[in-house]
Amino acid sequence: MTETLLGFWLALPSWLQILLANLVKIVIIVLPVVLAVAYLTYAERKIIGYMQVRVGPNRVGPRGWLQPIMDAVKLMFKEIIVPTNANRFLFIGAPILAFAPAMVAWAVIPFSDTLWLTNIDAGLLFILALTSMGVYGVIIAGWASNSKYAFLGSLRSAAQIVAYEIAMGFALVGVLMAAGSLNLREIALAQAGGAHHWYILPLFPLFLVYFISGVAETNRAPFDVAEGESEIVAGFHVEYSGMAFALFFLGEYANMILIGALAAVMFLGGWTTPFTPAVVASLPWLGDGIHWFLIKVSFLMFCFLWFRATFPRYRYDQIMRLGWKVFIPVTLVWIVVIGVAKFLTPWGYLFH
Amino acid sequence: MDFKQLAFYFFAAVLVFAASMVITVRNPVRAALFLVLAFFSAAAVWMQLHAEFLSITLVLVYVGAVMVLFLFVVMMLDINLVRLREGFGEYLPIGGLVAVLLVLEMAIVLGSGPFGIEQMPEPAPLPADYSNTRALGRVLYTQYLYPFEIAALILLVAIVAAIALTMRRRKDSKYQNPGKQIQVQRGDRVRLVKMRAEKKS
């Protein structure tokens, strides 16, 4: 059986082999991401529930484990309503534009030393370019809906995303200066050798700026004025229903996990172990591996949910002030500090 | 025709199509979106020239930032489409003449002489681990440091000038001082008044 399959495989032309192998790899990455997104919504409701002394969803399946599956089934069977005078093509296209970049960016994430789909040299730039495209889904959704609330929500959201993207990009410039590479795998490898080598220590201000900008970039609480329920109903996706709405939802959560994964790779060493080589030599099961990556991402995701349960919503002008007048100067100063320390003082080794 | 050529012609065709749609489509928002598509196709063509840094930066800067702000403005405009199309017939002959002249000039320049296509042989293929980004950064910060810094300074001046031109401080608008807001104590805002219970009369 295996021999016939192998013979069949070898008989295929080489370009088809590459294509099929890559397709299988893409499915292996995308399916867990979508599942993680589904169960992140469950985790969000459960964790916030416990933080507010309630139990959260517990009806569907044992302890509510099937809740996200049922939510998906319900959304799939709902009708997609297109508002009158809406631009039909863009109205349907906007959720896809919001969802696709969040998925494509996973192509360059290194899950472990050998597990990645592509290992391109300009990985960091690729990620920046893709995350900057997510805003189109929001803007087009707001405009195509032919609704004032949706439009106001999309304008707010677009201004916020553009503002925080600059701070985010500058924070990544710091990482780039420390690692001397745009390749995500090399950035993670530069932090190998224990938790004291992680960039979170020398680049702590940049880590804070990056993570908070990530929260703002994904329109999560406390920066969720884009959907501020108390003022503009639900923001840019107020007119959406059914699967079109679900795509926005999936895109938002996939972006959250992406921000967590990037923060893990760039500031927390990715898949590398937090223990020193001496400890790993005596206890080999503490060594590098994808499980460290997953643990770090899960912790950052928990922080996202924790913020949502803890902080009240920012006022809009305060969001803008924080982005433009606090974060951008902080990142600029720290970039200068890194540059001066690396090339003009003997303390350059602190930044590797 | 191998795959590379096929890809080039595909992206080039999309680029030309999107660029012509930008100027022919009626709805300004759709025109802006077609411009985004044109930038994307141009980035794909550049990527084929091994210019991955420029290609990704084109997407990052133009698609990710410039066009977002552009759309932002265009969506809020109330454009009268009929008035926009006024005088289209008048300008058509002159515009057409200019376009034909441009195409002719380009054909003459590219077709022969020192700029002909045979003067530019295909560059030798670069090794797989060649980093365009690294090479560009190295050249930009050593050999071309002064032009680069001067360009940066000019841009900075332009930013300052743009802000100075558009900023207006109104006397009657009220600002908050977050520092003061945080420093405020209970005693500054609340005054406790002791009152004795009044007797029923």
XYZ file of C-alpha atoms in Angstrom, chain A residues 13-329:
317
model
C 6.038 16.102 -11.963
C 8.277 18.004 -9.561
C 6.319 21.278 -9.658
C 3.147 19.390 -8.714
C 4.996 17.720 -5.842
C 6.095 21.111 -4.505
C 2.595 22.521 -4.963
C 0.923 19.614 -3.158
C 3.466 19.601 -0.337
C 2.965 23.333 0.215
C -0.814 22.982 0.101
C -0.660 20.286 2.789
C 1.610 22.515 4.895
C -0.814 25.437 4.519
C -3.714 23.259 5.676
C -1.616 22.034 8.615
C -1.063 25.658 9.669
C -4.469 27.167 8.876
C -6.660 24.490 10.472
C -5.086 24.793 13.949
C -5.165 28.599 13.643
C -8.890 28.564 12.884
C -9.517 26.079 15.675
C -7.451 28.233 18.041
C -9.513 31.258 16.996
C -12.750 29.368 17.742
C -11.537 28.258 21.143
C -10.080 31.688 21.906
C -13.647 33.022 21.809
C -14.628 30.271 24.237
C -11.631 31.009 26.462
C -12.519 34.704 26.385
C -16.060 34.087 27.595
C -14.930 31.604 30.230
C -12.010 33.645 31.578
C -13.916 36.920 31.687
C -16.758 34.974 33.276
C -14.536 33.700 36.074
C -13.001 37.156 36.537
C -16.506 38.547 36.996
C -17.548 35.677 39.316
C -19.838 33.912 36.848
C -19.327 30.581 35.097
C -19.568 31.611 31.446
C -20.999 29.283 28.770
C -21.615 25.805 30.201
C -24.680 24.436 28.366
C -23.438 23.078 25.026
C -21.446 19.900 25.486
C -19.455 19.005 28.600
C -18.598 22.259 30.466
C -19.554 24.197 27.344
C -16.735 22.800 25.212
C -18.882 22.657 22.072
C -20.034 26.292 22.352
C -17.736 27.702 19.604
C -18.745 24.889 17.226
C -22.417 25.678 17.766
C -21.752 29.404 17.317
C -20.082 28.666 13.989
C -22.953 26.434 12.857
C -25.490 29.079 13.825
C -23.637 31.832 11.966
C -23.264 29.655 8.875
C -27.011 29.081 8.606
C -27.958 32.726 9.046
C -28.953 34.825 6.110
C -26.507 37.436 4.849
C -28.519 40.635 4.527
C -27.226 43.281 2.110
C -28.549 46.746 3.007
C -30.425 48.738 0.371
C -28.198 50.902 -1.840
C -25.110 49.212 -0.445
C -22.294 48.491 -2.818
C -22.908 44.767 -3.125
C -19.506 43.696 -4.427
C -17.506 45.640 -1.845
C -19.954 44.722 0.901
C -19.244 41.027 0.349
C -15.564 41.624 -0.384
C -14.763 43.595 2.784
C -14.901 40.657 5.248
C -12.632 38.662 2.959
C -10.191 41.594 2.849
C -10.220 41.701 6.633
C -9.743 37.957 7.044
C -7.214 37.081 4.334
C -4.192 39.163 5.513
C -4.606 37.781 9.030
C -4.210 34.277 7.579
C -1.469 35.005 5.024
C 0.851 36.454 7.651
C 1.145 32.997 9.249
C 3.210 31.932 6.233
C 6.388 33.449 7.670
C 5.935 32.672 11.381
C 8.578 30.169 12.567
C 6.884 27.722 14.945
C 10.145 26.016 15.815
C 13.645 25.768 14.417
C 12.480 23.582 11.535
C 8.722 24.210 11.377
C 7.759 27.045 9.041
C 6.066 27.399 5.705
C 8.541 29.874 4.220
C 11.704 31.320 5.639
C 12.032 34.526 3.620
C 14.744 37.024 4.315
C 12.471 40.037 4.655
C 9.982 38.278 6.953
C 9.530 41.228 9.280
C 8.817 43.613 6.399
C 6.354 41.113 4.943
C 4.497 40.975 8.257
C 4.421 44.773 8.509
C 3.082 45.107 4.966
C 0.382 42.508 5.569
C -0.798 43.832 8.912
C -1.068 47.284 7.355
C -3.556 45.857 4.838
C -6.041 44.665 7.433
C -7.404 48.211 7.675
C -8.912 47.972 4.174
C -11.499 45.457 5.316
C -12.617 47.874 8.017
C -12.724 50.982 5.806
C -14.478 49.291 2.901
C -16.981 47.597 5.199
C -17.901 50.940 6.706
C -18.255 52.661 3.373
C -20.036 49.864 1.494
C -22.650 49.393 4.224
C -24.373 52.681 3.372
C -24.940 53.394 7.055
C -23.833 56.318 9.197
C -22.924 54.210 12.219
C -20.856 51.803 10.187
C -19.090 54.699 8.454
C -18.287 56.511 11.696
C -16.998 53.288 13.182
C -14.780 52.609 10.208
C -13.329 56.144 10.243
C -12.493 55.895 13.914
C -10.993 52.498 13.486
C -8.921 53.468 10.450
C -7.463 56.544 12.170
C -6.605 54.448 15.193
C -5.000 51.626 13.209
C -2.905 54.018 11.116
C -1.742 55.880 14.244
C -0.667 52.769 16.128
C 0.926 51.130 13.128
C 3.695 53.753 13.195
C 4.549 53.047 16.823
C 4.412 49.332 16.089
C 6.753 49.663 13.119
C 9.233 51.674 15.188
C 9.140 49.068 17.948
C 10.035 46.439 15.357
C 12.895 48.636 14.105
C 14.405 48.278 17.585
C 14.209 44.487 17.339
C 15.719 44.655 13.881
C 18.633 46.731 15.197
C 19.263 44.332 18.067
C 19.098 41.163 15.967
C 20.668 42.596 12.807
C 18.264 40.633 10.649
C 14.775 40.842 9.178
C 14.413 37.075 9.157
C 12.079 35.970 11.946
C 13.887 32.676 12.454
C 17.232 34.423 12.889
C 15.658 36.926 15.286
C 14.431 34.054 17.474
C 17.757 32.217 17.233
C 19.600 35.382 18.302
C 17.754 35.094 21.628
C 18.654 31.445 22.279
C 20.421 30.469 25.480
C 17.996 31.222 28.277
C 15.509 33.860 29.367
C 18.224 36.418 30.132
C 19.010 36.603 26.394
C 15.462 37.509 25.418
C 14.954 40.922 23.890
C 12.230 41.738 26.381
C 14.978 42.736 28.849
C 17.042 45.230 26.788
C 14.034 46.305 24.723
C 11.450 46.424 27.487
C 9.974 49.843 26.495
C 9.647 48.622 22.914
C 7.943 45.437 24.090
C 5.400 47.470 26.051
C 4.788 49.776 23.090
C 4.504 46.844 20.697
C 2.081 44.879 22.821
C -0.167 47.815 23.683
C -0.117 48.951 20.044
C -1.055 45.384 19.141
C -4.093 45.621 21.406
C -5.036 48.932 19.795
C -4.310 47.649 16.293
C -6.726 44.751 16.690
C -9.400 47.092 18.081
C -9.595 45.195 21.341
C -10.691 46.574 24.693
C -9.684 49.037 26.139
C -9.139 50.537 22.657
C -12.356 49.212 21.123
C -13.967 52.559 20.263
C -14.355 51.213 16.728
C -17.259 49.152 17.974
C -18.088 51.235 21.039
C -21.488 49.700 21.790
C -22.591 52.614 23.912
C -22.135 55.179 21.112
C -22.228 53.692 17.624
C -23.906 50.290 18.122
C -21.199 47.972 16.794
C -19.067 50.146 14.553
C -18.057 49.129 11.079
C -19.730 45.701 11.082
C -23.128 46.800 12.346
C -24.823 45.893 9.030
C -23.219 42.475 8.725
C -24.848 39.176 9.588
C -24.186 35.494 9.219
C -20.926 34.279 7.769
C -19.844 37.765 6.642
C -19.930 38.898 10.268
C -18.184 35.706 11.347
C -15.299 36.454 8.972
C -14.702 39.832 10.661
C -14.787 38.090 13.995
C -12.371 35.374 12.849
C -10.068 38.007 11.352
C -9.974 39.990 14.601
C -9.119 36.953 16.698
C -6.624 35.603 14.150
C -4.926 39.011 14.265
C -4.803 38.807 18.059
C -3.083 35.425 17.920
C -0.753 36.764 15.236
C 0.261 39.721 17.420
C 0.867 37.270 20.268
C 2.952 34.993 18.050
C 5.035 37.913 16.756
C 5.610 39.255 20.256
C 6.658 35.752 21.327
C 9.116 35.415 18.453
C 10.573 38.898 18.672
C 10.694 39.600 22.391
C 10.321 36.245 24.173
C 12.642 34.065 22.124
C 10.018 32.152 20.125
C 10.470 28.421 20.566
C 13.703 28.705 22.601
C 13.688 27.533 26.178
C 13.814 30.042 29.072
C 16.384 27.867 30.876
C 20.155 28.192 30.486
C 22.111 25.543 28.547
C 23.527 24.228 31.846
C 20.020 23.434 33.155
C 18.957 21.950 29.822
C 22.041 19.704 29.791
C 20.958 18.057 33.037
C 17.218 18.078 32.293
C 16.921 17.537 28.491
C 13.112 17.633 28.492
C 13.286 21.383 29.240
C 14.977 22.054 25.864
C 13.750 24.075 22.892
C 10.535 23.113 21.182
C 7.271 24.271 19.730
C 5.615 23.853 23.144
C 7.513 26.879 24.493
C 6.207 28.935 21.573
C 2.644 27.805 22.279
C 2.987 28.506 26.005
C 4.273 32.039 25.352
C 1.510 32.788 22.837
C -1.129 31.412 25.225
C 0.131 33.631 28.025
C 0.013 36.724 25.788
C -3.519 35.764 24.694
C -4.508 35.507 28.352
C -3.152 39.053 28.806
C -5.413 40.246 25.955
C -8.449 38.794 27.732
C -7.234 40.063 31.085
C -7.018 43.629 29.727
C -10.531 43.382 28.413
C -11.878 42.322 31.786
C -9.854 44.943 33.679
C -9.742 48.294 31.924
C -12.564 50.668 31.023
C -12.696 51.937 27.455
C -10.349 54.791 26.518
C -11.801 58.064 25.356
C -11.065 58.709 21.683
C -8.817 61.756 22.089
C -6.854 59.924 24.784
C -6.241 57.038 22.386
C -4.831 59.427 19.819
C -2.729 61.210 22.430
C -1.272 57.924 23.667
C -0.419 56.775 20.151
C 1.092 59.949 18.747
C 2.486 61.774 21.746
C 3.604 58.947 24.037
C 4.402 55.811 22.086
C 6.135 57.298 19.049
C 8.533 59.459 21.131
